């Protein structure tokens, strides 16, 4: 509006805004998995932080306890009650929540992966194209994000390269690493699948990697929620619930 | 700004937490979580072969200092007496559902050929320590006592007390007859020290540390865990709601 007023163009009759185009995106398996995970991941993070409170030190290697050198160490119970499940110190209850909801997380992940390979969500929507992974393209997207200029029109219906990379990192790297490093902390699983200890080079390394991946997922959630808010939370959240997305109109060329 | 962010974070987590704490106090919901625990045990028993061995490490992998946990000194006068006698009169009772109840002198246990294993001790709190254990396979003791076909669990009665409650633990027959499940009397080339459970302790290498009970005086074979102390199969299970199956 301001731009129109600033130019010397003759004032035109206002044209009625075209009816917003509604597109379908996020198929049902994606939407279901998203909301199951939204709940499950928070429960896993918060119960996991309570478990961390029981021994808030992290080590590298096969063993690690109070007399060994930690790479990360806190005193007392560092995680406040508002960030833990339950909110007062209770290792037994936190473990019970964590190990129960781990099943939901794992079953959801495996089901989503199988469904998304069959319905080609992974190949079509998540896999970056050769053009997209060129540094120039990625850098361009980074700049656009930094200016908070989000894709419009057709481009808004596809994941941009930064989205693809972060979703692929979470789905194919972080979540599988969480699962495997979690299993590597189980003495029974280590007996059955000794390779768990080998890939992480020890149970305490697996515990450290479990924590680091959890923090990476937390960082992803923070960025993810920030982007949802910046990109228009009602339309974004609505489309993740109903699958119907109001396509942002193309930006006028400058 | 920070206070507002904190306010929002606190508010949001408060909603989730309020709900979770309420759920956690609901016996019905705890029952659901407990069912998931049975699923975990069932799944692990399915994928872990009966005799799959816990990793055994080399001398170079030993923890320089193996921290002790739980009781560091059983405070009873009976134990003090045994300690003063250097455990010369300590005996291991084996009874319950067995055809030949035993009372084995400590010296006898120490004098027969034994197993040595360097294994990792994983505490439920998260830390791990590697130690070398010397002891007799529990399966040999149970076979000598003639286990009844009715026996389903092996209960370990200990000399230490938490308050007025004796420590005890239990395993099922899968773990009782596992080749690495031993009644240990030595650690890292020496006799067990008091903080590590002198003179006898259990090693259950495929479960968390609280299962590996210390100061063992009596082994009892039973059909059911109901009726033994709190009925949940162990001191921590009874008193802190820890899982009886501690494979993860």
Short mmCIF file of N, CA and C in Angstrom, two decimals, chain B residues 1-171:
data_model
loop_
_atom_site.label_atom_id
_atom_site.label_comp_id
_atom_site.label_asym_id
_atom_site.label_seq_id
_atom_site.Cartn_x
_atom_site.Cartn_y
_atom_site.Cartn_z
N UNK B 1 12.46 -9.17 28.68
CA UNK B 1 12.37 -10.12 27.56
C UNK B 1 12.65 -11.53 28.04
N UNK B 2 13.77 -11.64 28.78
CA UNK B 2 14.11 -12.97 29.28
C UNK B 2 13.04 -13.44 30.26
N UNK B 3 12.57 -12.50 31.08
CA UNK B 3 11.58 -12.92 32.07
C UNK B 3 10.29 -13.33 31.37
N UNK B 4 9.99 -12.64 30.25
CA UNK B 4 8.76 -13.02 29.55
C UNK B 4 8.92 -14.40 28.91
N UNK B 5 10.12 -14.60 28.30
CA UNK B 5 10.36 -15.89 27.68
C UNK B 5 10.26 -16.99 28.74
N UNK B 6 10.85 -16.69 29.88
CA UNK B 6 10.84 -17.66 30.95
C UNK B 6 9.41 -17.90 31.42
N UNK B 7 8.65 -16.80 31.44
CA UNK B 7 7.27 -16.90 31.87
C UNK B 7 6.49 -17.83 30.93
N UNK B 8 6.71 -17.61 29.60
CA UNK B 8 6.00 -18.42 28.61
C UNK B 8 6.43 -19.87 28.74
N UNK B 9 7.76 -20.08 28.86
CA UNK B 9 8.27 -21.45 28.97
C UNK B 9 7.68 -22.12 30.22
N UNK B 10 7.68 -21.38 31.31
CA UNK B 10 7.17 -21.94 32.56
C UNK B 10 5.69 -22.25 32.42
N UNK B 11 4.96 -21.33 31.79
CA UNK B 11 3.53 -21.54 31.61
C UNK B 11 3.25 -22.77 30.77
N UNK B 12 3.96 -22.88 29.64
CA UNK B 12 3.72 -23.99 28.73
C UNK B 12 4.09 -25.31 29.40
N UNK B 13 5.25 -25.31 30.02
CA UNK B 13 5.66 -26.57 30.65
C UNK B 13 4.78 -26.85 31.85
N UNK B 14 4.27 -25.79 32.48
CA UNK B 14 3.38 -25.98 33.61
C UNK B 14 2.12 -26.73 33.20
N UNK B 15 1.59 -26.37 32.02
CA UNK B 15 0.41 -27.06 31.53
C UNK B 15 0.69 -28.54 31.32
N UNK B 16 1.82 -28.80 30.63
CA UNK B 16 2.19 -30.18 30.34
C UNK B 16 2.50 -30.92 31.64
N UNK B 17 3.27 -30.22 32.49
CA UNK B 17 3.73 -30.86 33.73
C UNK B 17 2.59 -31.12 34.68
N UNK B 18 1.71 -30.11 34.82
CA UNK B 18 0.58 -30.29 35.71
C UNK B 18 -0.15 -31.57 35.32
N UNK B 19 -0.35 -31.71 34.02
CA UNK B 19 -1.02 -32.91 33.51
C UNK B 19 -0.22 -34.15 33.81
N UNK B 20 1.10 -34.08 33.58
CA UNK B 20 1.93 -35.26 33.77
C UNK B 20 2.00 -35.66 35.23
N UNK B 21 2.12 -34.66 36.10
CA UNK B 21 2.19 -34.98 37.53
C UNK B 21 0.89 -35.61 37.99
N UNK B 22 -0.23 -35.06 37.45
CA UNK B 22 -1.52 -35.63 37.84
C UNK B 22 -1.62 -37.07 37.34
N UNK B 23 -1.17 -37.27 36.07
CA UNK B 23 -1.18 -38.63 35.51
C UNK B 23 -0.31 -39.55 36.35
N UNK B 24 0.86 -39.01 36.76
CA UNK B 24 1.81 -39.83 37.50
C UNK B 24 1.21 -40.26 38.84
N UNK B 25 0.27 -39.44 39.37
CA UNK B 25 -0.34 -39.79 40.64
C UNK B 25 -1.53 -40.73 40.47
N UNK B 26 -1.91 -40.96 39.21
CA UNK B 26 -3.06 -41.83 38.98
C UNK B 26 -2.61 -43.28 38.91
N UNK B 27 -3.21 -44.10 39.76
CA UNK B 27 -2.82 -45.50 39.83
C UNK B 27 -3.08 -46.18 38.49
N UNK B 28 -4.16 -45.75 37.82
CA UNK B 28 -4.52 -46.37 36.55
C UNK B 28 -3.43 -46.09 35.50
N UNK B 29 -2.98 -44.83 35.44
CA UNK B 29 -1.96 -44.48 34.45
C UNK B 29 -0.65 -45.18 34.78
N UNK B 30 -0.31 -45.25 36.07
CA UNK B 30 0.92 -45.96 36.43
C UNK B 30 0.82 -47.41 36.01
N UNK B 31 -0.39 -47.95 36.05
CA UNK B 31 -0.60 -49.32 35.59
C UNK B 31 -0.29 -49.46 34.11
N UNK B 32 -0.69 -48.45 33.33
CA UNK B 32 -0.41 -48.47 31.88
C UNK B 32 1.10 -48.44 31.65
N UNK B 33 1.79 -47.56 32.40
CA UNK B 33 3.24 -47.47 32.24
C UNK B 33 3.89 -48.80 32.63
N UNK B 34 3.34 -49.43 33.67
CA UNK B 34 3.89 -50.70 34.12
C UNK B 34 3.69 -51.79 33.06
N UNK B 35 2.60 -51.69 32.32
CA UNK B 35 2.38 -52.65 31.24
C UNK B 35 3.44 -52.47 30.16
N UNK B 36 3.81 -51.20 29.90
CA UNK B 36 4.85 -50.94 28.91
C UNK B 36 6.16 -51.57 29.36
N UNK B 37 6.37 -51.58 30.68
CA UNK B 37 7.57 -52.18 31.24
C UNK B 37 7.60 -53.69 30.98
N UNK B 38 6.42 -54.31 31.10
CA UNK B 38 6.33 -55.75 30.78
C UNK B 38 6.65 -55.98 29.32
N UNK B 39 6.18 -55.05 28.47
CA UNK B 39 6.47 -55.14 27.04
C UNK B 39 7.98 -55.07 26.82
N UNK B 40 8.64 -54.16 27.56
CA UNK B 40 10.09 -54.02 27.42
C UNK B 40 10.80 -55.31 27.82
N UNK B 41 10.37 -55.88 28.94
CA UNK B 41 11.01 -57.12 29.38
C UNK B 41 10.74 -58.24 28.38
N UNK B 42 9.49 -58.34 27.92
CA UNK B 42 9.16 -59.37 26.95
C UNK B 42 9.98 -59.24 25.68
N UNK B 43 10.09 -58.00 25.20
CA UNK B 43 10.84 -57.77 23.97
C UNK B 43 12.31 -58.11 24.15
N UNK B 44 12.85 -57.73 25.32
CA UNK B 44 14.27 -58.02 25.55
C UNK B 44 14.51 -59.51 25.67
N UNK B 45 13.61 -60.20 26.36
CA UNK B 45 13.77 -61.65 26.50
C UNK B 45 13.68 -62.32 25.13
N UNK B 46 12.92 -61.66 24.21
CA UNK B 46 12.75 -62.22 22.87
C UNK B 46 14.04 -62.04 22.05
N UNK B 47 14.65 -60.88 22.14
CA UNK B 47 15.81 -60.63 21.25
C UNK B 47 17.15 -60.96 21.92
N UNK B 48 17.15 -61.14 23.24
CA UNK B 48 18.42 -61.47 23.90
C UNK B 48 18.46 -62.98 24.13
N UNK B 49 19.34 -63.69 23.43
CA UNK B 49 19.42 -65.14 23.65
C UNK B 49 19.72 -65.43 25.11
N UNK B 50 19.20 -66.56 25.58
CA UNK B 50 19.32 -66.94 26.99
C UNK B 50 20.75 -66.83 27.50
N UNK B 51 21.68 -67.29 26.70
CA UNK B 51 23.07 -67.34 27.18
C UNK B 51 23.95 -66.25 26.56
N UNK B 52 23.34 -65.23 25.95
CA UNK B 52 24.16 -64.14 25.40
C UNK B 52 24.97 -63.53 26.54
N UNK B 53 26.27 -63.39 26.33
CA UNK B 53 27.15 -62.93 27.39
C UNK B 53 27.28 -61.42 27.39
N UNK B 54 27.31 -60.85 28.58
CA UNK B 54 27.68 -59.45 28.70
C UNK B 54 29.14 -59.32 28.26
N UNK B 55 29.49 -58.16 27.71
CA UNK B 55 30.86 -57.99 27.24
C UNK B 55 31.84 -58.19 28.39
N UNK B 56 32.92 -58.93 28.09
CA UNK B 56 33.99 -59.04 29.08
C UNK B 56 35.17 -58.22 28.57
N UNK B 57 35.71 -57.42 29.43
CA UNK B 57 36.75 -56.46 29.07
C UNK B 57 38.13 -57.00 29.46
N UNK B 58 39.16 -56.23 29.08
CA UNK B 58 40.52 -56.60 29.44
C UNK B 58 40.98 -55.83 30.67
N UNK B 59 42.15 -56.24 31.19
CA UNK B 59 42.70 -55.57 32.39
C UNK B 59 42.87 -54.07 32.16
N UNK B 60 43.20 -53.70 30.92
CA UNK B 60 43.46 -52.29 30.63
C UNK B 60 42.20 -51.44 30.75
N UNK B 61 41.03 -52.09 30.70
CA UNK B 61 39.77 -51.33 30.71
C UNK B 61 39.23 -51.09 32.12
N UNK B 62 39.90 -51.66 33.15
CA UNK B 62 39.37 -51.53 34.52
C UNK B 62 39.24 -50.07 34.94
N UNK B 63 38.17 -49.75 35.62
CA UNK B 63 38.04 -48.41 36.20
C UNK B 63 39.16 -48.22 37.21
N UNK B 64 39.87 -47.07 37.16
CA UNK B 64 40.95 -46.86 38.15
C UNK B 64 40.41 -46.90 39.57
N UNK B 65 39.26 -46.28 39.79
CA UNK B 65 38.60 -46.36 41.10
C UNK B 65 37.16 -46.79 40.85
N UNK B 66 36.79 -47.94 41.40
CA UNK B 66 35.42 -48.44 41.24
C UNK B 66 34.63 -47.91 42.41
N UNK B 67 33.75 -46.92 42.17
CA UNK B 67 33.02 -46.34 43.30
C UNK B 67 32.05 -47.36 43.86
N UNK B 68 31.81 -47.28 45.15
CA UNK B 68 30.79 -48.14 45.75
C UNK B 68 29.50 -47.35 45.82
N UNK B 69 28.42 -48.04 46.04
CA UNK B 69 27.12 -47.39 46.06
C UNK B 69 26.23 -48.12 47.06
N UNK B 70 25.19 -47.47 47.49
CA UNK B 70 24.29 -48.09 48.46
C UNK B 70 24.98 -48.20 49.81
N UNK B 71 24.77 -49.34 50.47
CA UNK B 71 25.37 -49.53 51.80
C UNK B 71 26.89 -49.60 51.68
N UNK B 72 27.60 -48.83 52.50
CA UNK B 72 29.06 -48.93 52.53
C UNK B 72 29.52 -49.75 53.73
N UNK B 73 28.64 -49.88 54.72
CA UNK B 73 28.95 -50.65 55.93
C UNK B 73 27.63 -51.06 56.58
N UNK B 74 27.30 -52.37 56.50
CA UNK B 74 26.08 -52.80 57.20
C UNK B 74 26.23 -52.53 58.69
N UNK B 75 25.29 -51.85 59.26
CA UNK B 75 25.48 -51.34 60.62
C UNK B 75 25.09 -52.31 61.73
N UNK B 76 24.81 -53.56 61.41
CA UNK B 76 24.30 -54.44 62.46
C UNK B 76 25.44 -55.01 63.32
N UNK B 77 25.08 -55.40 64.55
CA UNK B 77 26.11 -55.96 65.43
C UNK B 77 26.55 -57.33 64.92
N UNK B 78 25.61 -58.08 64.30
CA UNK B 78 25.99 -59.39 63.75
C UNK B 78 27.07 -59.22 62.69
N UNK B 79 26.86 -58.23 61.80
CA UNK B 79 27.84 -58.04 60.74
C UNK B 79 29.18 -57.59 61.33
N UNK B 80 29.11 -56.71 62.32
CA UNK B 80 30.35 -56.23 62.96
C UNK B 80 31.13 -57.41 63.54
N UNK B 81 30.38 -58.36 64.11
CA UNK B 81 31.01 -59.55 64.68
C UNK B 81 31.72 -60.37 63.58
N UNK B 82 30.99 -60.59 62.48
CA UNK B 82 31.57 -61.33 61.35
C UNK B 82 32.82 -60.63 60.81
N UNK B 83 32.73 -59.30 60.71
CA UNK B 83 33.87 -58.53 60.19
C UNK B 83 35.06 -58.68 61.12
N UNK B 84 34.78 -58.63 62.45
CA UNK B 84 35.86 -58.78 63.43
C UNK B 84 36.51 -60.16 63.31
N UNK B 85 35.70 -61.17 62.97
CA UNK B 85 36.23 -62.52 62.81
C UNK B 85 36.79 -62.75 61.41
N UNK B 86 36.84 -61.71 60.62
CA UNK B 86 37.29 -61.83 59.23
C UNK B 86 36.42 -62.83 58.45
N UNK B 87 35.16 -62.87 58.79
CA UNK B 87 34.14 -63.70 58.12
C UNK B 87 34.44 -65.20 58.23
N UNK B 88 35.21 -65.60 59.22
CA UNK B 88 35.58 -67.01 59.37
C UNK B 88 34.36 -67.89 59.57
N UNK B 89 33.30 -67.33 60.14
CA UNK B 89 32.10 -68.15 60.41
C UNK B 89 30.93 -67.80 59.50
N UNK B 90 31.21 -67.08 58.44
CA UNK B 90 30.13 -66.71 57.50
C UNK B 90 29.74 -67.94 56.70
N UNK B 91 28.45 -68.15 56.58
CA UNK B 91 27.96 -69.27 55.78
C UNK B 91 26.92 -68.77 54.80
N UNK B 92 26.82 -69.45 53.70
CA UNK B 92 25.78 -69.14 52.72
C UNK B 92 24.70 -70.20 52.81
N UNK B 93 23.51 -69.77 53.24
CA UNK B 93 22.37 -70.70 53.32
C UNK B 93 21.73 -70.79 51.94
N UNK B 94 21.37 -72.00 51.55
CA UNK B 94 20.59 -72.20 50.32
C UNK B 94 19.38 -73.01 50.70
N UNK B 95 18.19 -72.43 50.57
CA UNK B 95 16.99 -73.16 51.00
C UNK B 95 15.79 -72.76 50.16
N UNK B 96 14.61 -73.04 50.67
CA UNK B 96 13.40 -72.83 49.88
C UNK B 96 13.08 -74.08 49.09
N UNK B 97 12.70 -73.90 47.82
CA UNK B 97 12.27 -75.02 46.99
C UNK B 97 13.48 -75.78 46.43
N UNK B 98 14.23 -76.41 47.34
CA UNK B 98 15.38 -77.23 46.93
C UNK B 98 15.27 -78.57 47.65
N UNK B 99 15.85 -79.60 47.04
CA UNK B 99 15.75 -80.92 47.68
C UNK B 99 16.83 -81.10 48.73
N UNK B 100 17.96 -80.36 48.61
CA UNK B 100 19.05 -80.50 49.59
C UNK B 100 19.45 -79.11 50.10
N UNK B 101 18.79 -78.60 51.11
CA UNK B 101 19.20 -77.29 51.64
C UNK B 101 20.67 -77.32 52.04
N UNK B 102 21.36 -76.24 51.76
CA UNK B 102 22.80 -76.21 52.01
C UNK B 102 23.15 -75.10 52.99
N UNK B 103 24.24 -75.27 53.65
CA UNK B 103 24.82 -74.20 54.45
C UNK B 103 26.32 -74.26 54.17
N UNK B 104 26.77 -73.44 53.24
CA UNK B 104 28.13 -73.58 52.73
C UNK B 104 29.06 -72.60 53.45
N UNK B 105 30.12 -73.11 54.07
CA UNK B 105 31.07 -72.19 54.72
C UNK B 105 31.76 -71.33 53.64
N UNK B 106 32.03 -70.10 53.99
CA UNK B 106 32.67 -69.18 53.06
C UNK B 106 33.98 -69.76 52.52
N UNK B 107 34.73 -70.41 53.44
CA UNK B 107 36.03 -70.97 53.02
C UNK B 107 35.86 -72.00 51.91
N UNK B 108 34.78 -72.79 51.99
CA UNK B 108 34.53 -73.80 50.96
C UNK B 108 34.25 -73.13 49.62
N UNK B 109 33.41 -72.10 49.67
CA UNK B 109 33.07 -71.39 48.43
C UNK B 109 34.33 -70.84 47.76
N UNK B 110 35.22 -70.31 48.57
CA UNK B 110 36.42 -69.68 48.03
C UNK B 110 37.43 -70.70 47.51
N UNK B 111 37.30 -71.96 47.99
CA UNK B 111 38.36 -72.92 47.69
C UNK B 111 38.09 -73.72 46.42
N UNK B 112 36.86 -73.69 45.92
CA UNK B 112 36.60 -74.48 44.71
C UNK B 112 36.86 -73.63 43.46
N UNK B 113 37.11 -74.30 42.32
CA UNK B 113 37.43 -73.54 41.10
C UNK B 113 36.33 -72.53 40.81
N UNK B 114 36.70 -71.37 40.33
CA UNK B 114 35.73 -70.29 40.18
C UNK B 114 35.91 -69.59 38.84
N UNK B 115 35.04 -68.68 38.61
CA UNK B 115 35.04 -67.92 37.36
C UNK B 115 35.63 -66.54 37.64
N UNK B 116 36.35 -66.02 36.64
CA UNK B 116 36.85 -64.64 36.73
C UNK B 116 36.31 -63.90 35.52
N UNK B 117 35.68 -62.76 35.75
CA UNK B 117 35.12 -62.00 34.63
C UNK B 117 35.33 -60.51 34.86
N UNK B 118 35.75 -59.82 33.79
CA UNK B 118 35.89 -58.36 33.87
C UNK B 118 34.69 -57.77 33.14
N UNK B 119 33.80 -57.18 33.91
CA UNK B 119 32.53 -56.74 33.34
C UNK B 119 32.23 -55.30 33.76
N UNK B 120 31.19 -54.77 33.12
CA UNK B 120 30.80 -53.39 33.38
C UNK B 120 29.58 -53.37 34.30
N UNK B 121 29.66 -52.55 35.30
CA UNK B 121 28.57 -52.36 36.26
C UNK B 121 27.85 -51.08 35.87
N UNK B 122 26.57 -51.17 35.51
CA UNK B 122 25.81 -49.99 35.09
C UNK B 122 24.80 -49.63 36.16
N UNK B 123 24.98 -48.45 36.73
CA UNK B 123 24.05 -48.01 37.77
C UNK B 123 22.80 -47.42 37.12
N UNK B 124 21.67 -47.59 37.78
CA UNK B 124 20.41 -47.02 37.29
C UNK B 124 20.53 -45.49 37.16
N UNK B 125 21.44 -44.89 37.94
CA UNK B 125 21.61 -43.43 37.86
C UNK B 125 22.29 -42.99 36.58
N UNK B 126 23.02 -43.91 35.94
CA UNK B 126 23.64 -43.54 34.67
C UNK B 126 25.12 -43.81 34.58
N UNK B 127 25.83 -43.95 35.72
CA UNK B 127 27.27 -44.14 35.64
C UNK B 127 27.62 -45.62 35.42
N UNK B 128 28.85 -45.86 34.95
CA UNK B 128 29.34 -47.23 34.73
C UNK B 128 30.74 -47.35 35.32
N UNK B 129 31.05 -48.54 35.81
CA UNK B 129 32.41 -48.83 36.27
C UNK B 129 32.75 -50.25 35.87
N UNK B 130 34.02 -50.47 35.53
CA UNK B 130 34.44 -51.80 35.09
C UNK B 130 35.28 -52.43 36.18
N UNK B 131 34.93 -53.65 36.55
CA UNK B 131 35.66 -54.34 37.61
C UNK B 131 35.85 -55.80 37.26
N UNK B 132 36.78 -56.42 37.98
CA UNK B 132 37.08 -57.83 37.76
C UNK B 132 36.52 -58.61 38.95
N UNK B 133 35.72 -59.61 38.65
CA UNK B 133 35.00 -60.33 39.70
C UNK B 133 35.42 -61.78 39.72
N UNK B 134 35.59 -62.31 40.93
CA UNK B 134 35.97 -63.71 41.14
C UNK B 134 34.85 -64.36 41.93
N UNK B 135 34.30 -65.45 41.40
CA UNK B 135 33.23 -66.08 42.16
C UNK B 135 32.71 -67.34 41.51
N UNK B 136 31.78 -67.96 42.22
CA UNK B 136 31.24 -69.25 41.81
C UNK B 136 29.94 -69.04 41.05
N UNK B 137 29.78 -69.79 39.95
CA UNK B 137 28.53 -69.67 39.19
C UNK B 137 27.36 -70.05 40.09
N UNK B 138 26.33 -69.22 40.07
CA UNK B 138 25.14 -69.51 40.87
C UNK B 138 24.52 -70.83 40.43
N UNK B 139 24.61 -71.14 39.13
CA UNK B 139 23.99 -72.38 38.62
C UNK B 139 24.58 -73.60 39.33
N UNK B 140 25.87 -73.57 39.63
CA UNK B 140 26.48 -74.73 40.29
C UNK B 140 25.95 -74.89 41.70
N UNK B 141 25.76 -73.76 42.38
CA UNK B 141 25.21 -73.83 43.74
C UNK B 141 23.78 -74.36 43.69
N UNK B 142 23.00 -73.86 42.75
CA UNK B 142 21.59 -74.29 42.67
C UNK B 142 21.50 -75.76 42.28
N UNK B 143 22.38 -76.18 41.37
CA UNK B 143 22.36 -77.60 40.99
C UNK B 143 22.74 -78.48 42.18
N UNK B 144 23.71 -78.02 42.98
CA UNK B 144 24.12 -78.81 44.13
C UNK B 144 22.97 -78.93 45.13
N UNK B 145 22.14 -77.87 45.20
CA UNK B 145 21.04 -77.90 46.16
C UNK B 145 19.84 -78.64 45.61
N UNK B 146 19.82 -78.91 44.32
CA UNK B 146 18.70 -79.63 43.73
C UNK B 146 17.44 -78.78 43.67
N UNK B 147 17.38 -77.91 42.70
CA UNK B 147 16.27 -76.97 42.58
C UNK B 147 14.98 -77.72 42.21
N UNK B 148 13.92 -77.40 42.90
CA UNK B 148 12.62 -78.01 42.60
C UNK B 148 12.11 -77.47 41.26
N UNK B 149 11.31 -78.29 40.59
CA UNK B 149 10.73 -77.82 39.33
C UNK B 149 9.70 -76.72 39.58
N UNK B 150 9.26 -76.57 40.82
CA UNK B 150 8.29 -75.51 41.13
C UNK B 150 8.97 -74.15 41.28
N UNK B 151 10.26 -74.14 41.48
CA UNK B 151 10.95 -72.87 41.73
C UNK B 151 10.93 -72.00 40.47
N UNK B 152 10.59 -70.73 40.64
CA UNK B 152 10.59 -69.80 39.51
C UNK B 152 11.51 -68.60 39.74
N UNK B 153 11.77 -68.29 41.00
CA UNK B 153 12.62 -67.13 41.31
C UNK B 153 13.66 -67.52 42.35
N UNK B 154 14.80 -66.84 42.29
CA UNK B 154 15.82 -67.01 43.31
C UNK B 154 15.92 -65.68 44.06
N UNK B 155 15.75 -65.76 45.38
CA UNK B 155 15.76 -64.55 46.21
C UNK B 155 17.07 -64.51 46.99
N UNK B 156 17.68 -63.32 47.05
CA UNK B 156 18.95 -63.14 47.76
C UNK B 156 18.71 -62.29 48.99
N UNK B 157 18.94 -62.87 50.16
CA UNK B 157 18.74 -62.15 51.42
C UNK B 157 20.08 -61.62 51.89
N UNK B 158 20.11 -60.36 52.25
CA UNK B 158 21.38 -59.67 52.51
C UNK B 158 21.50 -59.26 53.97
N UNK B 159 22.73 -58.97 54.37
CA UNK B 159 22.98 -58.64 55.77
C UNK B 159 22.78 -57.15 56.05
N UNK B 160 22.66 -56.33 55.00
CA UNK B 160 22.55 -54.89 55.27
C UNK B 160 21.08 -54.47 55.38
N UNK B 161 20.89 -53.37 56.10
CA UNK B 161 19.55 -52.84 56.36
C UNK B 161 19.48 -51.40 55.87
N UNK B 162 18.33 -51.04 55.31
CA UNK B 162 18.04 -49.63 55.07
C UNK B 162 16.98 -49.25 56.09
N UNK B 163 17.38 -48.48 57.11
CA UNK B 163 16.46 -48.26 58.22
C UNK B 163 16.26 -49.61 58.90
N UNK B 164 15.00 -50.05 59.01
CA UNK B 164 14.77 -51.35 59.63
C UNK B 164 14.51 -52.42 58.58
N UNK B 165 14.67 -52.03 57.29
CA UNK B 165 14.33 -53.00 56.23
C UNK B 165 15.57 -53.66 55.67
N UNK B 166 15.55 -55.00 55.61
CA UNK B 166 16.71 -55.69 55.04
C UNK B 166 16.74 -55.52 53.52
N UNK B 167 17.96 -55.46 52.98
CA UNK B 167 18.10 -55.42 51.53
C UNK B 167 17.88 -56.83 51.00
N UNK B 168 17.21 -56.93 49.90
CA UNK B 168 17.09 -58.23 49.24
C UNK B 168 16.88 -57.98 47.76
N UNK B 169 17.09 -58.99 46.98
CA UNK B 169 16.89 -58.90 45.53
C UNK B 169 16.43 -60.25 45.02
N UNK B 170 16.02 -60.30 43.76
CA UNK B 170 15.61 -61.58 43.18
C UNK B 170 15.81 -61.55 41.68
N UNK B 171 16.02 -62.72 41.12
CA UNK B 171 16.10 -62.86 39.66
C UNK B 171 15.26 -64.09 39.28
#
